[in-house]
Amino acid sequence: MTMTKTRRGKPAQSPESSNGAVLRASGVRKSYRDGDRTLEVLRGLDFELHAGEFVAIIGQSGSGKSTLLHILGALDRVTTGTVALNGRDYATLSAAQLDKVRATQIGFIYQFHHLLPEFSALENTFIPGMIQRRPTPALIARATSLLERVGLGERLGHRPVKLSGGEQQRVALARALMNDPAVVLADEPTGDLDQKTGQEVLDFVLSQTAGEGKSLVIVTHDPAIAARANRVYTLENGRLNTTKT
Ligand SMILES: Nc1ncnc2c1ncn2[C@@H]1O[C@H](COP(=O)(O)OP(=O)(O)OP(=O)(O)O)[C@@H](O)[C@H]1O
Ligand SMILES: [Mg+2]
């Protein structure tokens, strides 16, 4: 009599299952065409982020950190591989669904801020909420409170040109938090700040994200910021290595 091998039961996973990760990237490759040459920036990397986690990504200039963050934030597409937020593969979502994900579930802080020059600090901060048609008094109240928390309570009416680089960076941070996203992706969010202000801003972002069971990914060149992360990934040769667990 032959024994039948029993497979001990992992529950069946649907292809887009998140396995508990809020954000998961698998086998991600990203190449850019430059004439007849191909620049391979990301070369089959894997990444995962869980609820309540703070993860830092470090790596040399040009290694692909911003490229990766844009892909994680559904601002750019992979060449091959998958990225899923709460088990939903971006590649399966319509343009309208992706817009909604970006607007409501992800707070993105761009490396170069991208504030709208004709609007004040307060308006720049509340625009994401306005797009979601939240009532004006609530928009103003939340944006004011966020700007106060990042030390800009006296700068609400300033346009970006009348703000310092570090102040613009903090407005970009307040804007990213406006819709209370589940995941904040921040590209060098303390790069223009002194050490003390940088740590204070990090304390604040953590209080609004990982401290609330949400998640934070920071790209940084600052070892003092990376030292506070739950995990640190190094991006090198198009792949991520974990350097701290
Ligand atoms: N749209 C694009 N077309 C072609 N090449 C690009 C494009 N965007 C980025 N690259 C190239 O991809 C590589 C990675 O760029 P990326 O901006 O992701 O680097 P980074 O790690 O964020 O660098 P830094 O620390 O300087 O911000 C660079 O060599 C860059 O020239
Ligand atoms: Mg960059």
GROMACS .gro file of C-alpha atoms and ligand atoms in nm:
model
  277
    1MET     CA    1   0.000   0.000   0.000
    2THR     CA    2   0.138   0.335  -0.091
    3MET     CA    3   0.096   0.627   0.135
    4THR     CA    4  -0.067   0.927  -0.012
    5LYS     CA    5   0.130   1.237   0.068
    6THR     CA    6  -0.089   1.490   0.236
    7ARG     CA    7  -0.009   1.852   0.169
    8ARG     CA    8  -0.038   2.039   0.491
    9GLY     CA    9  -0.268   2.316   0.426
   10LYS     CA   10  -0.162   2.666   0.359
   11PRO     CA   11  -0.489   2.833   0.272
   12ALA     CA   12  -0.520   2.889  -0.099
   13GLN     CA   13  -0.399   3.234  -0.195
   14SER     CA   14  -0.548   3.426  -0.477
   15PRO     CA   15  -0.281   3.564  -0.713
   16GLU     CA   16  -0.328   3.914  -0.583
   17SER     CA   17  -0.328   3.812  -0.216
   18SER     CA   18  -0.131   4.051   0.004
   19ASN     CA   19  -0.014   3.792   0.261
   20GLY     CA   20  -0.076   4.053   0.529
   21ALA     CA   21   0.140   4.319   0.367
   22VAL     CA   22  -0.017   4.658   0.308
   23LEU     CA   23   0.216   4.718   0.016
   24ARG     CA   24   0.403   4.446  -0.167
   25ALA     CA   25   0.628   4.460  -0.472
   26SER     CA   26   0.753   4.141  -0.636
   27GLY     CA   27   1.011   4.096  -0.909
   28VAL     CA   28   1.000   4.463  -1.001
   29ARG     CA   29   1.208   4.568  -1.298
   30LYS     CA   30   1.223   4.918  -1.441
   31SER     CA   31   1.420   5.014  -1.749
   32TYR     CA   32   1.447   5.338  -1.941
   33ARG     CA   33   1.518   5.350  -2.312
   34ASP     CA   34   1.783   5.598  -2.416
   35GLY     CA   35   1.811   5.586  -2.794
   36ASP     CA   36   1.916   5.230  -2.873
   37ARG     CA   37   2.045   5.170  -2.521
   38THR     CA   38   1.843   5.042  -2.224
   39LEU     CA   39   1.917   5.163  -1.874
   40GLU     CA   40   1.812   4.901  -1.621
   41VAL     CA   41   1.744   5.086  -1.296
   42LEU     CA   42   1.548   4.827  -1.095
   43ARG     CA   43   1.648   4.466  -1.158
   44GLY     CA   44   1.395   4.232  -1.004
   45LEU     CA   45   1.348   4.365  -0.654
   46ASP     CA   46   1.107   4.262  -0.381
   47PHE     CA   47   0.964   4.486  -0.112
   48GLU     CA   48   0.701   4.460   0.155
   49LEU     CA   49   0.549   4.697   0.405
   50HIS     CA   50   0.317   4.605   0.691
   51ALA     CA   51   0.067   4.809   0.888
   52GLY     CA   52   0.233   5.008   1.165
   53GLU     CA   53   0.579   4.982   1.007
   54PHE     CA   54   0.835   5.252   0.940
   55VAL     CA   55   1.077   5.145   0.669
   56ALA     CA   56   1.374   5.345   0.541
   57ILE     CA   57   1.534   5.310   0.199
   58ILE     CA   58   1.891   5.426   0.153
   59GLY     CA   59   2.127   5.407  -0.144
   60GLN     CA   60   2.364   5.612  -0.356
   61SER     CA   61   2.247   5.897  -0.574
   62GLY     CA   62   2.115   5.755  -0.899
   63SER     CA   63   2.056   5.408  -0.754
   64GLY     CA   64   1.682   5.430  -0.827
   65LYS     CA   65   1.526   5.528  -0.494
   66SER     CA   66   1.291   5.791  -0.639
   67THR     CA   67   1.207   5.558  -0.928
   68LEU     CA   68   1.111   5.287  -0.679
   69LEU     CA   69   0.907   5.523  -0.461
   70HIS     CA   70   0.714   5.649  -0.765
   71ILE     CA   71   0.638   5.290  -0.862
   72LEU     CA   72   0.522   5.205  -0.508
   73GLY     CA   73   0.300   5.514  -0.512
   74ALA     CA   74   0.140   5.424  -0.847
   75LEU     CA   75   0.294   5.736  -1.001
   76ASP     CA   76   0.497   5.533  -1.247
   77ARG     CA   77   0.465   5.185  -1.397
   78VAL     CA   78   0.689   4.883  -1.368
   79THR     CA   79   0.851   4.739  -1.680
   80THR     CA   80   0.778   4.394  -1.537
   81GLY     CA   81   0.678   4.265  -1.193
   82THR     CA   82   0.385   4.347  -0.967
   83VAL     CA   83   0.297   4.604  -0.704
   84ALA     CA   84  -0.011   4.554  -0.488
   85LEU     CA   85  -0.172   4.774  -0.223
   86ASN     CA   86  -0.387   4.576   0.020
   87GLY     CA   87  -0.375   4.285  -0.223
   88ARG     CA   88  -0.491   4.486  -0.524
   89ASP     CA   89  -0.242   4.470  -0.809
   90TYR     CA   90  -0.204   4.816  -0.961
   91ALA     CA   91  -0.192   4.658  -1.308
   92THR     CA   92  -0.552   4.540  -1.264
   93LEU     CA   93  -0.691   4.882  -1.171
   94SER     CA   94  -0.846   5.129  -1.412
   95ALA     CA   95  -0.709   5.483  -1.442
   96ALA     CA   96  -0.998   5.610  -1.228
   97GLN     CA   97  -0.935   5.346  -0.961
   98LEU     CA   98  -0.564   5.433  -0.957
   99ASP     CA   99  -0.650   5.802  -0.918
  100LYS     CA  100  -0.865   5.715  -0.619
  101VAL     CA  101  -0.592   5.501  -0.461
  102ARG     CA  102  -0.340   5.784  -0.504
  103ALA     CA  103  -0.581   6.043  -0.367
  104THR     CA  104  -0.713   5.858  -0.065
  105GLN     CA  105  -0.474   5.582   0.040
  106ILE     CA  106  -0.128   5.717  -0.037
  107GLY     CA  107   0.037   6.034   0.083
  108PHE     CA  108   0.334   6.115  -0.140
  109ILE     CA  109   0.609   6.360  -0.053
  110TYR     CA  110   0.810   6.438  -0.365
  111GLN     CA  111   1.185   6.490  -0.351
  112PHE     CA  112   1.139   6.835  -0.504
  113HIS     CA  113   0.815   6.922  -0.320
  114HIS     CA  114   0.606   7.017  -0.627
  115LEU     CA  115   0.399   7.282  -0.451
  116LEU     CA  116   0.169   7.486  -0.671
  117PRO     CA  117   0.331   7.832  -0.696
  118GLU     CA  118   0.012   8.037  -0.724
  119PHE     CA  119  -0.141   7.897  -0.405
  120SER     CA  120  -0.067   7.969  -0.039
  121ALA     CA  121   0.076   7.717   0.207
  122LEU     CA  122  -0.275   7.664   0.345
  123GLU     CA  123  -0.427   7.609   0.000
  124ASN     CA  124  -0.147   7.378  -0.113
  125THR     CA  125  -0.209   7.171   0.199
  126PHE     CA  126  -0.584   7.140   0.163
  127ILE     CA  127  -0.604   7.081  -0.215
  128PRO     CA  128  -0.605   6.698  -0.178
  129GLY     CA  129  -0.906   6.729   0.056
  130MET     CA  130  -1.077   6.975  -0.177
  131ILE     CA  131  -1.048   6.724  -0.461
  132GLN     CA  132  -1.227   6.478  -0.233
  133ARG     CA  133  -1.504   6.741  -0.194
  134ARG     CA  134  -1.468   6.779   0.178
  135PRO     CA  135  -1.646   7.085   0.321
  136THR     CA  136  -1.439   7.404   0.325
  137PRO     CA  137  -1.445   7.469   0.703
  138ALA     CA  138  -1.318   7.114   0.767
  139LEU     CA  139  -1.047   7.158   0.503
  140ILE     CA  140  -0.926   7.482   0.655
  141ALA     CA  141  -0.934   7.343   1.008
  142ARG     CA  142  -0.734   7.030   0.922
  143ALA     CA  143  -0.481   7.207   0.698
  144THR     CA  144  -0.426   7.476   0.962
  145SER     CA  145  -0.375   7.218   1.232
  146LEU     CA  146  -0.127   7.018   1.019
  147LEU     CA  147   0.071   7.331   0.931
  148GLU     CA  148   0.078   7.434   1.296
  149ARG     CA  149   0.208   7.091   1.390
  150VAL     CA  150   0.500   7.129   1.147
  151GLY     CA  151   0.580   7.475   1.281
  152LEU     CA  152   0.423   7.683   1.004
  153GLY     CA  153   0.127   7.832   1.190
  154GLU     CA  154   0.264   8.179   1.110
  155ARG     CA  155   0.309   8.107   0.739
  156LEU     CA  156  -0.040   7.998   0.628
  157GLY     CA  157  -0.081   8.273   0.367
  158HIS     CA  158   0.270   8.250   0.219
  159ARG     CA  159   0.310   8.132  -0.136
  160PRO     CA  160   0.593   7.882  -0.197
  161VAL     CA  161   0.826   8.150  -0.333
  162LYS     CA  162   0.804   8.324   0.006
  163LEU     CA  163   0.889   8.009   0.198
  164SER     CA  164   1.237   7.869   0.269
  165GLY     CA  165   1.329   7.528   0.123
  166GLY     CA  166   1.270   7.354   0.456
  167GLU     CA  167   0.938   7.533   0.499
  168GLN     CA  168   0.826   7.420   0.152
  169GLN     CA  169   0.927   7.068   0.246
  170ARG     CA  170   0.709   7.084   0.556
  171VAL     CA  171   0.411   7.214   0.354
  172ALA     CA  172   0.458   6.916   0.120
  173LEU     CA  173   0.449   6.691   0.425
  174ALA     CA  174   0.131   6.850   0.559
  175ARG     CA  175  -0.029   6.811   0.214
  176ALA     CA  176   0.064   6.441   0.206
  177LEU     CA  177  -0.112   6.389   0.540
  178MET     CA  178  -0.423   6.588   0.447
  179ASN     CA  179  -0.641   6.289   0.355
  180ASP     CA  180  -0.511   6.071   0.639
  181PRO     CA  181  -0.359   5.808   0.406
  182ALA     CA  182  -0.284   5.449   0.508
  183VAL     CA  183   0.064   5.471   0.355
  184VAL     CA  184   0.297   5.770   0.341
  185LEU     CA  185   0.582   5.754   0.088
  186ALA     CA  186   0.837   6.027   0.152
  187ASP     CA  187   1.132   6.102  -0.076
  188GLU     CA  188   1.402   6.264   0.139
  189PRO     CA  189   1.144   6.455   0.347
  190THR     CA  190   1.403   6.595   0.585
  191GLY     CA  191   1.673   6.670   0.328
  192ASP     CA  192   1.632   7.048   0.362
  193LEU     CA  193   1.595   7.049   0.740
  194ASP     CA  194   1.848   7.083   1.020
  195GLN     CA  195   1.893   6.777   1.245
  196LYS     CA  196   1.663   6.898   1.522
  197THR     CA  197   1.379   7.006   1.293
  198GLY     CA  198   1.423   6.686   1.091
  199GLN     CA  199   1.380   6.470   1.399
  200GLU     CA  200   1.078   6.675   1.514
  201VAL     CA  201   0.917   6.640   1.172
  202LEU     CA  202   0.986   6.265   1.179
  203ASP     CA  203   0.825   6.242   1.527
  204PHE     CA  204   0.519   6.415   1.387
  205VAL     CA  205   0.492   6.197   1.074
  206LEU     CA  206   0.535   5.885   1.286
  207SER     CA  207   0.258   6.004   1.520
  208GLN     CA  208   0.028   6.028   1.217
  209THR     CA  209   0.134   5.703   1.049
  210ALA     CA  210   0.315   5.410   1.213
  211GLY     CA  211   0.197   5.528   1.556
  212GLU     CA  212  -0.161   5.500   1.429
  213GLY     CA  213  -0.122   5.155   1.271
  214LYS     CA  214  -0.049   5.309   0.932
  215SER     CA  215   0.279   5.282   0.743
  216LEU     CA  216   0.566   5.506   0.647
  217VAL     CA  217   0.841   5.465   0.389
  218ILE     CA  218   1.120   5.722   0.390
  219VAL     CA  219   1.398   5.754   0.136
  220THR     CA  220   1.683   5.922   0.315
  221HIS     CA  221   2.054   5.993   0.312
  222ASP     CA  222   2.045   6.075   0.685
  223PRO     CA  223   2.171   5.790   0.909
  224ALA     CA  224   1.996   5.946   1.211
  225ILE     CA  225   1.660   5.913   1.033
  226ALA     CA  226   1.730   5.559   0.906
  227ALA     CA  227   1.840   5.453   1.256
  228ARG     CA  228   1.486   5.500   1.382
  229ALA     CA  229   1.324   5.275   1.118
  230ASN     CA  230   1.194   4.924   1.192
  231ARG     CA  231   1.372   4.804   0.880
  232VAL     CA  232   1.630   4.962   0.651
  233TYR     CA  233   1.660   4.859   0.289
  234THR     CA  234   1.965   4.946   0.082
  235LEU     CA  235   1.906   4.989  -0.291
  236GLU     CA  236   2.213   4.869  -0.476
  237ASN     CA  237   2.258   4.732  -0.828
  238GLY     CA  238   1.883   4.750  -0.883
  239ARG     CA  239   1.795   4.534  -0.583
  240LEU     CA  240   1.701   4.587  -0.221
  241ASN     CA  241   1.900   4.437   0.063
  242THR     CA  242   1.778   4.443   0.420
  243THR     CA  243   2.039   4.589   0.650
  244LYS     CA  244   1.845   4.606   0.976
  245THR     CA  245   1.562   4.387   1.099
  246LIG     N1  246   1.240   5.937  -1.692
  246LIG     C1  247   1.364   5.888  -1.698
  246LIG     N2  248   1.422   5.857  -1.817
  246LIG     C2  249   1.546   5.806  -1.823
  246LIG     N3  250   1.624   5.781  -1.715
  246LIG     C3  251   1.573   5.809  -1.593
  246LIG     C4  252   1.442   5.866  -1.578
  246LIG     N4  253   1.418   5.881  -1.445
  246LIG     C5  254   1.529   5.840  -1.382
  246LIG     N5  255   1.622   5.797  -1.470
  246LIG     C6  256   1.755   5.742  -1.436
  246LIG     O1  257   1.736   5.640  -1.342
  246LIG     C7  258   1.840   5.641  -1.243
  246LIG     C8  259   1.777   5.643  -1.105
  246LIG     O2  260   1.718   5.771  -1.083
  246LIG     P1  261   1.647   5.806  -0.945
  246LIG     O3  262   1.596   5.945  -0.957
  246LIG     O4  263   1.550   5.700  -0.912
  246LIG     O5  264   1.772   5.798  -0.845
  246LIG     P2  265   1.778   5.829  -0.687
  246LIG     O6  266   1.832   5.707  -0.620
  246LIG     O7  267   1.647   5.880  -0.640
  246LIG     O8  268   1.891   5.942  -0.680
  246LIG     P3  269   1.904   6.072  -0.581
  246LIG     O9  270   1.957   6.018  -0.450
  246LIG    O10  271   2.005   6.155  -0.651
  246LIG    O11  272   1.770   6.136  -0.569
  246LIG     C9  273   1.927   5.760  -1.274
  246LIG    O12  274   2.044   5.714  -1.336
  246LIG    C10  275   1.845   5.845  -1.370
  246LIG    O13  276   1.925   5.908  -1.463
  247MG      MG  277   1.583   6.062  -0.569
   0.00000   0.00000   0.00000
